[in-house]
CSV table of N, CA, C and O in Angstrom, one decimal:
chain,number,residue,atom,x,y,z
A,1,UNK,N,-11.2,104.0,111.0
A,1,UNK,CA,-11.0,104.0,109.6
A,1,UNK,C,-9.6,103.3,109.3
A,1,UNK,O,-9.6,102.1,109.6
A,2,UNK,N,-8.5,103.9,108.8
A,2,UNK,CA,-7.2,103.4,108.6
A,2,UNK,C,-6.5,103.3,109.7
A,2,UNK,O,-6.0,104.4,110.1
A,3,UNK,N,-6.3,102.2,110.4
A,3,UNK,CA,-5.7,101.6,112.0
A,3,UNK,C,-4.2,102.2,111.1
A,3,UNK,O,-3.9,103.2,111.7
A,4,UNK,N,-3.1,101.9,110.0
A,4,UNK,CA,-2.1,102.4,109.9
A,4,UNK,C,-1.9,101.9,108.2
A,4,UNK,O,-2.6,101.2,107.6
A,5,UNK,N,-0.7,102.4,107.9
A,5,UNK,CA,-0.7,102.0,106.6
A,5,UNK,C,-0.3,100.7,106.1
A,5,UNK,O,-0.1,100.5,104.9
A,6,UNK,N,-0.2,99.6,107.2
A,6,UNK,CA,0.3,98.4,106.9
A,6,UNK,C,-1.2,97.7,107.1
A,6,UNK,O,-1.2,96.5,107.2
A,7,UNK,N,-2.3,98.3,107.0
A,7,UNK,CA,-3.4,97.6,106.3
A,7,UNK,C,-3.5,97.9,104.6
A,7,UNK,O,-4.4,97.7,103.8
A,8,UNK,N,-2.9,98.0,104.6
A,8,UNK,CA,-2.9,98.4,102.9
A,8,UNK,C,-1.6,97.1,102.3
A,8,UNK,O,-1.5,96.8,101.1
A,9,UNK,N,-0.9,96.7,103.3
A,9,UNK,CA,0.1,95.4,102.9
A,9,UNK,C,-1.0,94.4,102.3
A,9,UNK,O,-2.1,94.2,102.8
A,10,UNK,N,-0.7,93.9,101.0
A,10,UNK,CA,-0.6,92.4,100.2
A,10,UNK,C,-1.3,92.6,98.9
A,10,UNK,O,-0.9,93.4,98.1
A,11,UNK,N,-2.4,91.9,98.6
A,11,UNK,CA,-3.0,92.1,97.0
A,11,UNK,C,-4.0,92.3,97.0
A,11,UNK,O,-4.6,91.3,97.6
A,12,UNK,N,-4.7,93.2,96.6
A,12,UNK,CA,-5.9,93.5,96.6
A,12,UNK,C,-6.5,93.2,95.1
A,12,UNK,O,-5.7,93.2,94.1
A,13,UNK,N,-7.6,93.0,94.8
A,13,UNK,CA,-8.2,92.8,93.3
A,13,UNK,C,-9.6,93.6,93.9
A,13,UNK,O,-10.2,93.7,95.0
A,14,UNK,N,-9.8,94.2,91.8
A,14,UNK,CA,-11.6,95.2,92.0
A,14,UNK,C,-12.3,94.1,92.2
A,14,UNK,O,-11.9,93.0,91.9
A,15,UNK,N,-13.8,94.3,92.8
A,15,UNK,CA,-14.4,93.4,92.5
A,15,UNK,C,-15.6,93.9,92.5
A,15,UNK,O,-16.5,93.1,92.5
A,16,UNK,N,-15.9,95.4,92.5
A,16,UNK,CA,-16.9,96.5,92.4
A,16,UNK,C,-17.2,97.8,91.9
A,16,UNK,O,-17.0,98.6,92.7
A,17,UNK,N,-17.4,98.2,90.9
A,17,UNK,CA,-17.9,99.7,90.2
A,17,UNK,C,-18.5,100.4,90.5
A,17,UNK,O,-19.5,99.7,90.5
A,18,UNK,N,-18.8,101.4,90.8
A,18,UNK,CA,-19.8,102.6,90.5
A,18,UNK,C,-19.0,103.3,90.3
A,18,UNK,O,-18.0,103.4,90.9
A,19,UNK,N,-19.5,104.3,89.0
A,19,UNK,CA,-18.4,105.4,88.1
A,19,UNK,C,-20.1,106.5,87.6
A,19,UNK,O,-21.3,106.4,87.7
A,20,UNK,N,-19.5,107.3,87.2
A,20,UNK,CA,-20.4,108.2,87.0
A,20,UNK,C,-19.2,109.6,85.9
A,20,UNK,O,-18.3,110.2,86.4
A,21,UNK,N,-19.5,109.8,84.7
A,21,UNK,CA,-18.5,110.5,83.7
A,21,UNK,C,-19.9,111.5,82.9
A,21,UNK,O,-20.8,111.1,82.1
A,22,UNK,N,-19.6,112.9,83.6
A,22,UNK,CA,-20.7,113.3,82.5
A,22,UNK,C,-19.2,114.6,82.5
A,22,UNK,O,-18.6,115.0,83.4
A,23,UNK,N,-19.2,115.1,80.6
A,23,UNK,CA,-18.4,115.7,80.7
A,23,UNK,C,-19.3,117.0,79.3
A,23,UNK,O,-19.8,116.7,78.2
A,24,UNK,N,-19.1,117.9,79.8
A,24,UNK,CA,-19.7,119.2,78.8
A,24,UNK,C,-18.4,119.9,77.9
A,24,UNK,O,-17.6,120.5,78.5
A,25,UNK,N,-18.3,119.7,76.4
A,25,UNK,CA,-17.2,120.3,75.8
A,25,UNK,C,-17.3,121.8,75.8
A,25,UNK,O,-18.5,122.2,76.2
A,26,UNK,N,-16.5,122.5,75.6
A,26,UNK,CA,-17.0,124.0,75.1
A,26,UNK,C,-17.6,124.1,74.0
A,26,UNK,O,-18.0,125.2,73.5
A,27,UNK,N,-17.8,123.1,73.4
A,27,UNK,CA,-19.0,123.0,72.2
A,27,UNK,C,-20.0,123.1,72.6
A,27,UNK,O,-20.8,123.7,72.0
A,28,UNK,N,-20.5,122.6,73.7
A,28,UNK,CA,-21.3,122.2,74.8
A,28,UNK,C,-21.9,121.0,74.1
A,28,UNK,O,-23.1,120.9,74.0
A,29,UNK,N,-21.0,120.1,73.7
A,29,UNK,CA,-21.5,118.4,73.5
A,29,UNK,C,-21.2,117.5,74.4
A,29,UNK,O,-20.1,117.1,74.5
A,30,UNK,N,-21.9,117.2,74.9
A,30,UNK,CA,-21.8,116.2,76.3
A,30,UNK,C,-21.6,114.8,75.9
A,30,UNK,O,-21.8,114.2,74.8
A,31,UNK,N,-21.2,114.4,77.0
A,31,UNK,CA,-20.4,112.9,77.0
A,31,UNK,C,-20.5,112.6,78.1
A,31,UNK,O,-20.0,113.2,79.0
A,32,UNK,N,-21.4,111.5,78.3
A,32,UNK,CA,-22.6,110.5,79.6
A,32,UNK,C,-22.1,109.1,79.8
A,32,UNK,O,-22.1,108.3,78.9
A,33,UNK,N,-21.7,108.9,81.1
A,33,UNK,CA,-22.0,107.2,81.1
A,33,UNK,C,-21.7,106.8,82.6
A,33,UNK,O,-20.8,107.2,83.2
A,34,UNK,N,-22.3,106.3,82.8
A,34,UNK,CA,-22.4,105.7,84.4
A,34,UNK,C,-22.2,104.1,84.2
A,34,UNK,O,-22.5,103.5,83.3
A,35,UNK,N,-21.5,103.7,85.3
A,35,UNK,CA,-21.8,102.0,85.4
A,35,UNK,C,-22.0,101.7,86.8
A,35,UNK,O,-21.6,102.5,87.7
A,36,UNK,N,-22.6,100.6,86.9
A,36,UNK,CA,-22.4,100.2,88.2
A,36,UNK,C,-23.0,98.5,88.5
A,36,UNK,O,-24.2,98.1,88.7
A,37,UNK,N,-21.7,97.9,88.5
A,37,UNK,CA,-21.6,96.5,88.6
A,37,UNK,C,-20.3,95.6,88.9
A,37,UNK,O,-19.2,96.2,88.9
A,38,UNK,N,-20.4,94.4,88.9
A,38,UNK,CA,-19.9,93.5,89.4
A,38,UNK,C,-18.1,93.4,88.4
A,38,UNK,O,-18.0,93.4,87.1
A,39,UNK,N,-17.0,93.2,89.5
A,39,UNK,CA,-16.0,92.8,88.3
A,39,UNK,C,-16.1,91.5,88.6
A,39,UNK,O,-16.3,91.0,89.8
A,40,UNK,N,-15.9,90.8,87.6
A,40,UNK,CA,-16.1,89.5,87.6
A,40,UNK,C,-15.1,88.6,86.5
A,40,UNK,O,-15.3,87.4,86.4
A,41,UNK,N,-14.1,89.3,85.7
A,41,UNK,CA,-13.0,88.9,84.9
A,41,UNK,C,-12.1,90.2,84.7
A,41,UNK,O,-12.2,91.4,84.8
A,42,UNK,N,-10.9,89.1,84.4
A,42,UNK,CA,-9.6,90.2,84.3
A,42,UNK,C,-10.3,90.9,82.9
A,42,UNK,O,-9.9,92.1,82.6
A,43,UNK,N,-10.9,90.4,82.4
A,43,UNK,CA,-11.2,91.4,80.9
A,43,UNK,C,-11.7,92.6,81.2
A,43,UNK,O,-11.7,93.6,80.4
A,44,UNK,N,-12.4,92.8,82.7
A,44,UNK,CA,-13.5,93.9,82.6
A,44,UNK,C,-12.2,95.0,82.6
A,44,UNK,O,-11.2,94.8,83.2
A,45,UNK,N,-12.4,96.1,81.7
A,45,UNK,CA,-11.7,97.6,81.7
A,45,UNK,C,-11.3,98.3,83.2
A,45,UNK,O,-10.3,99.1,83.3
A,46,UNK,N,-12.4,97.6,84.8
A,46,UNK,CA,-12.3,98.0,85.7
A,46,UNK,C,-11.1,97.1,86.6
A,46,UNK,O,-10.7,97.4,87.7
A,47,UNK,N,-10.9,96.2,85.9
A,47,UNK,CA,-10.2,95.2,86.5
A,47,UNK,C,-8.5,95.5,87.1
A,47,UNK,O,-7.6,95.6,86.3
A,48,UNK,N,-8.2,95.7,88.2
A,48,UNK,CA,-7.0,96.1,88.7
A,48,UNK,C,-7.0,95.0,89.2
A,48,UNK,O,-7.9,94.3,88.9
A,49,UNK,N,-5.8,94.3,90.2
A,49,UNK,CA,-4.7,93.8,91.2
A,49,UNK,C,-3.3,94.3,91.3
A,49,UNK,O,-2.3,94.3,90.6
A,50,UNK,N,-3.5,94.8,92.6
A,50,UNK,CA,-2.6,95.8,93.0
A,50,UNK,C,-1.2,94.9,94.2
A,50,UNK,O,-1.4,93.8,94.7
A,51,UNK,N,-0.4,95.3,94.4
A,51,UNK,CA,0.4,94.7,95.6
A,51,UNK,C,0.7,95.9,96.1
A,51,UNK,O,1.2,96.7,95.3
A,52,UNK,N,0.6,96.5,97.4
A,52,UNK,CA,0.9,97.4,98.2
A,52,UNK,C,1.8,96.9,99.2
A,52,UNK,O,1.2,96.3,100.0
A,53,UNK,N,3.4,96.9,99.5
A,53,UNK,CA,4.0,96.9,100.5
A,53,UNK,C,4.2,97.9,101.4
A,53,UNK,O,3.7,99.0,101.3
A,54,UNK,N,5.1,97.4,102.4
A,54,UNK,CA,5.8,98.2,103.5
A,54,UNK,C,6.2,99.7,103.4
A,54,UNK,O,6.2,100.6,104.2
A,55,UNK,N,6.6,99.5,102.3
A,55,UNK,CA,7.7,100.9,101.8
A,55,UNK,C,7.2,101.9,100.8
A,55,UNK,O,7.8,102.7,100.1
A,56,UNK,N,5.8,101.7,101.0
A,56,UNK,CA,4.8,102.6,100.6
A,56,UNK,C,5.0,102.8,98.9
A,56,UNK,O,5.5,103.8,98.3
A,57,UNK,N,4.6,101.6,98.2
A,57,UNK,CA,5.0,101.1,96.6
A,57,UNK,C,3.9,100.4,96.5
A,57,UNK,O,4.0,99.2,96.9
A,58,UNK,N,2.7,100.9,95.7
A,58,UNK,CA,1.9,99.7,94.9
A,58,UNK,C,2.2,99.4,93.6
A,58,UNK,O,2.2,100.3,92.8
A,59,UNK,N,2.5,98.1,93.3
A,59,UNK,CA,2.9,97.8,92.2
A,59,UNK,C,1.7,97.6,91.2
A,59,UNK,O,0.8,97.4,92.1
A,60,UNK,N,1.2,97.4,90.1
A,60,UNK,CA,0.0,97.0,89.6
A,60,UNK,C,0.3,96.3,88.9
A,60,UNK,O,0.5,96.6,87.7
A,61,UNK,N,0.5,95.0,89.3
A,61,UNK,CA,0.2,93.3,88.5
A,61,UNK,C,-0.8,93.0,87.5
A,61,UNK,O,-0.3,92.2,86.6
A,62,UNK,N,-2.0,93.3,87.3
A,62,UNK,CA,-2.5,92.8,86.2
A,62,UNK,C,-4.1,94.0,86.3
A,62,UNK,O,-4.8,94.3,87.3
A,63,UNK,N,-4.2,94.3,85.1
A,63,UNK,CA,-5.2,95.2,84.9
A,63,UNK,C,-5.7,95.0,83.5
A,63,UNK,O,-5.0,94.6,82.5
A,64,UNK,N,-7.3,95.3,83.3
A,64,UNK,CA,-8.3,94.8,82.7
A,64,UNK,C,-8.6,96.1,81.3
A,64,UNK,O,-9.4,95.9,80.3
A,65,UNK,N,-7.7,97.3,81.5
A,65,UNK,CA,-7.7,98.5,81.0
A,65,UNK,C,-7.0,98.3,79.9
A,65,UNK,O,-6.1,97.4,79.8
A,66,UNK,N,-7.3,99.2,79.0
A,66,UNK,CA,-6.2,99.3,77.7
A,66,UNK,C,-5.2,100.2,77.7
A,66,UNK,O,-4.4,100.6,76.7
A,67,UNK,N,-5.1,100.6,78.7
A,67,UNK,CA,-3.9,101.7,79.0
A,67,UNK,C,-2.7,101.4,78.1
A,67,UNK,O,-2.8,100.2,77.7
A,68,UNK,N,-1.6,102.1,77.7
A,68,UNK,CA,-0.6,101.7,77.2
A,68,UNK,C,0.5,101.8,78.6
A,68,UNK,O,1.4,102.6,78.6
A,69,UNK,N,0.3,101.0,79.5
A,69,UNK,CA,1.3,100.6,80.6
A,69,UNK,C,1.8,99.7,80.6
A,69,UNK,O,1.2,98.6,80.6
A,70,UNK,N,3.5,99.9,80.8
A,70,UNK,CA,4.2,98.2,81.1
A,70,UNK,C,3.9,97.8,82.2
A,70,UNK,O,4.1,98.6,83.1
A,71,UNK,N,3.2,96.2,82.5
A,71,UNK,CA,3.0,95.7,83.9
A,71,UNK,C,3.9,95.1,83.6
A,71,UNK,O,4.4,94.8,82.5
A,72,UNK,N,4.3,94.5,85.2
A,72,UNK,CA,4.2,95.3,86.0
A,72,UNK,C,4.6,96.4,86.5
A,72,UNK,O,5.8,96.5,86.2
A,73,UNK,N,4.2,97.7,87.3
A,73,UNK,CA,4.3,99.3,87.0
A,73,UNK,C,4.4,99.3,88.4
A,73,UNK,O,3.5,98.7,88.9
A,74,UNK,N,5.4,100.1,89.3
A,74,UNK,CA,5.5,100.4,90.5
A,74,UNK,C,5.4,101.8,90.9
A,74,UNK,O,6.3,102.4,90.5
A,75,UNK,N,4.5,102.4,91.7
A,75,UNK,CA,4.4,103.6,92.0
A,75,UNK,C,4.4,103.8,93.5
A,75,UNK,O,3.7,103.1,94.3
A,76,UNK,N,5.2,104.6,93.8
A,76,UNK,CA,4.6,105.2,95.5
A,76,UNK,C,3.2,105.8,95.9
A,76,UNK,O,2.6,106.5,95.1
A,77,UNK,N,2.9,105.7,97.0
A,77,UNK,CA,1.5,106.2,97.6
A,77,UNK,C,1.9,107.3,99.1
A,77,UNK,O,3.0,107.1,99.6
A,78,UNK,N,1.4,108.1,99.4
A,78,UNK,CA,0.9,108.3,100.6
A,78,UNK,C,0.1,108.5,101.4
A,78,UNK,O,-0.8,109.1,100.8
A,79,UNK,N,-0.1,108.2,102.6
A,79,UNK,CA,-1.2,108.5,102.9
A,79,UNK,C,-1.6,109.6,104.2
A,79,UNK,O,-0.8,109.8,105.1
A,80,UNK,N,-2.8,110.3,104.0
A,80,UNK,CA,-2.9,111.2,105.0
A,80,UNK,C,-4.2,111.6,105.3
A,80,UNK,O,-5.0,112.4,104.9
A,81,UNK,N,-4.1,110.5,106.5
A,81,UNK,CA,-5.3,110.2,107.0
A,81,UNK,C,-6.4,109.2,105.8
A,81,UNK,O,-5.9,108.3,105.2
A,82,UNK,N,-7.6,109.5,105.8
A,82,UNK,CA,-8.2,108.5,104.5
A,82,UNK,C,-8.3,109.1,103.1
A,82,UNK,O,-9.3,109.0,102.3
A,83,UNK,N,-7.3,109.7,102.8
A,83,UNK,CA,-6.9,109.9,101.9
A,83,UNK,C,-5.3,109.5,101.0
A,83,UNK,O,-4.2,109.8,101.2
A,84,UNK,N,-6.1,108.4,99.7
A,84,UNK,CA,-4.2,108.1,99.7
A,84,UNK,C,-4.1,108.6,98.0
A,84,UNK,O,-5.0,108.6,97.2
A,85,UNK,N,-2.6,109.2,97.9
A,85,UNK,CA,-2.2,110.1,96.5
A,85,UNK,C,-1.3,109.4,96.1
A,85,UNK,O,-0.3,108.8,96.7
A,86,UNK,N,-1.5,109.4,95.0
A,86,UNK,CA,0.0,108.5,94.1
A,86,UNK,C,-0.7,108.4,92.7
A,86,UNK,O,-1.9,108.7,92.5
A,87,UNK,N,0.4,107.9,91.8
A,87,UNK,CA,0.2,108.0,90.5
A,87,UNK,C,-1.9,107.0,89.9
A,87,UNK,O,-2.7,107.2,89.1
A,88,UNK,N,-1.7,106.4,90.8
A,88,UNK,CA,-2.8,105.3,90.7
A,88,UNK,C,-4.1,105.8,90.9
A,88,UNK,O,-5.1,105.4,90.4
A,89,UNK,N,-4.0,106.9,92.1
A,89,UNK,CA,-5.3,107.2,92.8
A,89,UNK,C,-5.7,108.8,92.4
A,89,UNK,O,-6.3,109.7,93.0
A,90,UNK,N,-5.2,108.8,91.3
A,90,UNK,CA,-5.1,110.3,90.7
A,90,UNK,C,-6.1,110.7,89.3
A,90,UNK,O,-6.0,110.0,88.3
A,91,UNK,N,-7.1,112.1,89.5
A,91,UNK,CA,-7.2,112.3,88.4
A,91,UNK,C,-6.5,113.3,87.7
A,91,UNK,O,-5.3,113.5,87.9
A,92,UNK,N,-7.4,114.1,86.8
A,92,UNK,CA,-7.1,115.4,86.2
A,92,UNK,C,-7.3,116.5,86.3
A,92,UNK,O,-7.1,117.4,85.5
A,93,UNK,N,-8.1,116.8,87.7
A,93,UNK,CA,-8.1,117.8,88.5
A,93,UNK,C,-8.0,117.6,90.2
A,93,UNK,O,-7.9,118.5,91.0
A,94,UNK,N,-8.0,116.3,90.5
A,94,UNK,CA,-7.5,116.1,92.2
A,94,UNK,C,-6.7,114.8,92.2
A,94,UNK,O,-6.9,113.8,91.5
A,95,UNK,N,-5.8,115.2,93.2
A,95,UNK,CA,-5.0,114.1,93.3
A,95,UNK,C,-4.4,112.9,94.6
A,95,UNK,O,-3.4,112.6,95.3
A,96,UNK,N,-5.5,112.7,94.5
A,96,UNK,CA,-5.8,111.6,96.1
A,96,UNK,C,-7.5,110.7,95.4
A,96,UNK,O,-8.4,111.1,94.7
A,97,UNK,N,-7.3,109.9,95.8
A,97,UNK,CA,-8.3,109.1,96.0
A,97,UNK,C,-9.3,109.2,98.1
A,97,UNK,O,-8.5,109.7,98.9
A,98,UNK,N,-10.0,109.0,98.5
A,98,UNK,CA,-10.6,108.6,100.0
A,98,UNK,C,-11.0,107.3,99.7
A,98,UNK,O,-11.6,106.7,98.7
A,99,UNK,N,-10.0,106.9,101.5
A,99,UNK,CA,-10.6,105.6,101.2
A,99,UNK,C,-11.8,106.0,102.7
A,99,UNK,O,-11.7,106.6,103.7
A,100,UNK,N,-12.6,105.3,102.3
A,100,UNK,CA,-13.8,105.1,102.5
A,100,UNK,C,-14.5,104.0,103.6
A,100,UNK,O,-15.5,104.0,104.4
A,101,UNK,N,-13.5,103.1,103.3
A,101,UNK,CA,-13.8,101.5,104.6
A,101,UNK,C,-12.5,100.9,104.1
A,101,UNK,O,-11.8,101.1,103.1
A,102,UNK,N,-12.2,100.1,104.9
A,102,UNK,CA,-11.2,99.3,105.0
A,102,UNK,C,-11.2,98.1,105.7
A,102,UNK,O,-11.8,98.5,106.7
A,103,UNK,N,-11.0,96.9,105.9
A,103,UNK,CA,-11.1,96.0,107.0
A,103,UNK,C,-9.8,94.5,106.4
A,103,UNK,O,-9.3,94.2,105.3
A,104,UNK,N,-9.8,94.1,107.3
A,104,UNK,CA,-9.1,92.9,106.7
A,104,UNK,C,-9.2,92.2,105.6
A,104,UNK,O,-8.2,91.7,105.1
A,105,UNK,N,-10.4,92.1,105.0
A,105,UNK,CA,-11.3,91.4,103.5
A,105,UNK,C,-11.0,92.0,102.5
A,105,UNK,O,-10.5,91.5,101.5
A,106,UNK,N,-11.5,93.6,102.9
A,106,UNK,CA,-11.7,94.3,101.6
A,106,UNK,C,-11.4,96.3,102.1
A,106,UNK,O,-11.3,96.7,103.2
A,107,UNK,N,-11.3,96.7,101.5
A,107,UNK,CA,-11.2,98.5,101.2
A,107,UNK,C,-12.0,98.7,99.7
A,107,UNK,O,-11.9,98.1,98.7
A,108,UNK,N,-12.9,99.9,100.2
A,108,UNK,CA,-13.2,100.8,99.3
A,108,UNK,C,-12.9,102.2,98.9
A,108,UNK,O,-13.2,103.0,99.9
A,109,UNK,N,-12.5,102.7,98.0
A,109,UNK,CA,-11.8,104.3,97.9
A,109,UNK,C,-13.0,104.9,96.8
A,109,UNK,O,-13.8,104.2,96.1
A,110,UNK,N,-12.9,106.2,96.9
A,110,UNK,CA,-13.5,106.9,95.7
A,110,UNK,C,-12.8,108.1,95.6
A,110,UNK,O,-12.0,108.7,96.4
A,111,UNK,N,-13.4,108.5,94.1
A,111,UNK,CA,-12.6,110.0,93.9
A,111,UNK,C,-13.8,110.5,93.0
A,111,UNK,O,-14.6,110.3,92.1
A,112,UNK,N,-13.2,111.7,94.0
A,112,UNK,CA,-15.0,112.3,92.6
A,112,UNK,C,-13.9,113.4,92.5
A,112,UNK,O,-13.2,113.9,93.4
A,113,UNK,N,-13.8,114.0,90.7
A,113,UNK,CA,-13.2,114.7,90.1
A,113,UNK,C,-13.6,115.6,89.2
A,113,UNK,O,-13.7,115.3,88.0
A,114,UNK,N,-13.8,117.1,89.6
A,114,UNK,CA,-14.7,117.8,89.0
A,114,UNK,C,-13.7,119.4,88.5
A,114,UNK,O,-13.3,120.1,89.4
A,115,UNK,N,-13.7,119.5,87.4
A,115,UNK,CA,-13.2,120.7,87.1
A,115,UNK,C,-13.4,121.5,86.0
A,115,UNK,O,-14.5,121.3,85.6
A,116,UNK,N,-12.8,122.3,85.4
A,116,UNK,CA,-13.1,123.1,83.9
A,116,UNK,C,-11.5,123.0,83.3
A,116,UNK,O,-10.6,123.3,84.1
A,117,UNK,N,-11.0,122.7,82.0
A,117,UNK,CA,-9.6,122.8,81.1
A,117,UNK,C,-10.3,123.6,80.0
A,117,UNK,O,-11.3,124.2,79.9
A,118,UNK,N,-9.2,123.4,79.2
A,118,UNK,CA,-9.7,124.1,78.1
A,118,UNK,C,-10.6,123.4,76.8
A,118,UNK,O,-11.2,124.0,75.9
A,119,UNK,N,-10.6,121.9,77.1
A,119,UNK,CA,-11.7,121.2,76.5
A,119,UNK,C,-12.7,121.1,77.1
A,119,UNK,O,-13.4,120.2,76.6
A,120,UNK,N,-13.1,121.8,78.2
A,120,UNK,CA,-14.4,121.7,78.8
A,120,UNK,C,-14.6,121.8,80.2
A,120,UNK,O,-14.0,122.5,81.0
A,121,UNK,N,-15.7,120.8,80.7
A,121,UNK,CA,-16.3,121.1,82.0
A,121,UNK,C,-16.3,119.5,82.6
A,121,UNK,O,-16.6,118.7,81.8
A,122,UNK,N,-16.1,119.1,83.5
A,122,UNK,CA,-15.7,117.6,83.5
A,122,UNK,C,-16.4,117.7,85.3
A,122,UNK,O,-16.4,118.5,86.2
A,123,UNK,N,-17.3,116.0,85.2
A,123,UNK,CA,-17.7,115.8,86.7
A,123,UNK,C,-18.0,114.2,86.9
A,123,UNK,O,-18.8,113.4,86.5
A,124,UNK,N,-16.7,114.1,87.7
A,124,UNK,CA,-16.4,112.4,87.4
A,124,UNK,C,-16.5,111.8,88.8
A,124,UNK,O,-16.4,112.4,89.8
A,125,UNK,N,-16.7,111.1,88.6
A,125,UNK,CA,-16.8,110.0,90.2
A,125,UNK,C,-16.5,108.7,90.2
A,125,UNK,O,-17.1,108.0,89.4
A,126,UNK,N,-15.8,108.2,90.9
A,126,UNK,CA,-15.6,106.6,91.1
A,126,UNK,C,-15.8,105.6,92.3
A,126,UNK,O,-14.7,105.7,92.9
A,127,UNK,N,-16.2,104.9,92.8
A,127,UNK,CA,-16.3,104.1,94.2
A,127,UNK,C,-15.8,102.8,93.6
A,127,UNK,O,-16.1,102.3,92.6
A,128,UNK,N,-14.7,102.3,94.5
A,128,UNK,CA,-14.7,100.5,94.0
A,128,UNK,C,-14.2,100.4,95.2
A,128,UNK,O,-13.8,101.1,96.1
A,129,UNK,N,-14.4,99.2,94.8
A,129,UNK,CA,-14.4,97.5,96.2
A,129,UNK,C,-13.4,97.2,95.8
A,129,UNK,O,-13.1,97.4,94.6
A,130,UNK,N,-12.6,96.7,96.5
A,130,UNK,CA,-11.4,95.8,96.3
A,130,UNK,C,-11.5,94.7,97.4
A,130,UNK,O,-12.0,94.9,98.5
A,131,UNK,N,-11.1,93.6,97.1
A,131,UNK,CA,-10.9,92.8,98.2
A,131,UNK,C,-9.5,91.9,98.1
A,131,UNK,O,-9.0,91.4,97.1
A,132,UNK,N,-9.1,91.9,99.2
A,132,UNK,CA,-7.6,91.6,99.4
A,132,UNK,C,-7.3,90.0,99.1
A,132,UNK,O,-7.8,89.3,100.0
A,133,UNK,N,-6.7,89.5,98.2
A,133,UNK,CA,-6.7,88.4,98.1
A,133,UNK,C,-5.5,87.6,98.6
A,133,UNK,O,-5.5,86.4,98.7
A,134,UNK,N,-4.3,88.5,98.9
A,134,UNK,CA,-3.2,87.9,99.8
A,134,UNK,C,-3.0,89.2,101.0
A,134,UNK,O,-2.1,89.1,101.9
């Protein structure tokens, strides 16, 4: 799986979805939506490019999201074992992403994120592809 964390050196971009968001309010009004396809422009919402160095810092260069983030945005990561945590690979109830495959080309991570707050009942999942473009 992860030979060391200097596979994770250079730029990676998404280039793959599967998401899965079904969320139950305590109203018990639900909120549905799955995707699962191709990134194929910086416009898609899924759209990341990441730079990961040496010194365990992915910066995120350009993203497809409406987030209110200044890019470029630098966060630290760790990793432990196929699991990496940092501001990026985080939800609202776990905080690590798995990665899943990795090779010279490309890595894929997912996070499946499932909990109860006080606005409800939440069961989330994500898989993407990235492929390393430097």
């Amino acid at each position: 799986m992860l030979r060391s964390p200097h596979d994770f050196i250079g730029e990676p971009k998404s280039t793959y979805i599967v998401m899965h968001d079904n969320f139950t309010s305590i109203n018990g009004e639900t909120y549905n939506e799955s995707i699962d396809e191709a990134i194929t422009s910086k416009g898609n919402e899924w759209y990341i490019r990441w730079k990961f160095d040496r010194n365990r810092k992915v910066t995120i260069l350009e993203s497809g999201s409406s987030d209110d983030i200044q890019l470029p945005a630098t966060f630290g990561f760790t990793l432990s074992g196929n699991r990496i945590s940092g501001i990026p690979f985080s939800g609202d109830f776990t905080s690590y992403s798995t990665i899943t495959e990795i090779s010279d080309t490309q890595f894929i991570i997912e996070m499946e994120d499932k909990g109860r707050d006080e606005d409800g009942k939440s069961d989330y999942y994500h898989r993407i592809t990235f492929e390393k473009v430097q």
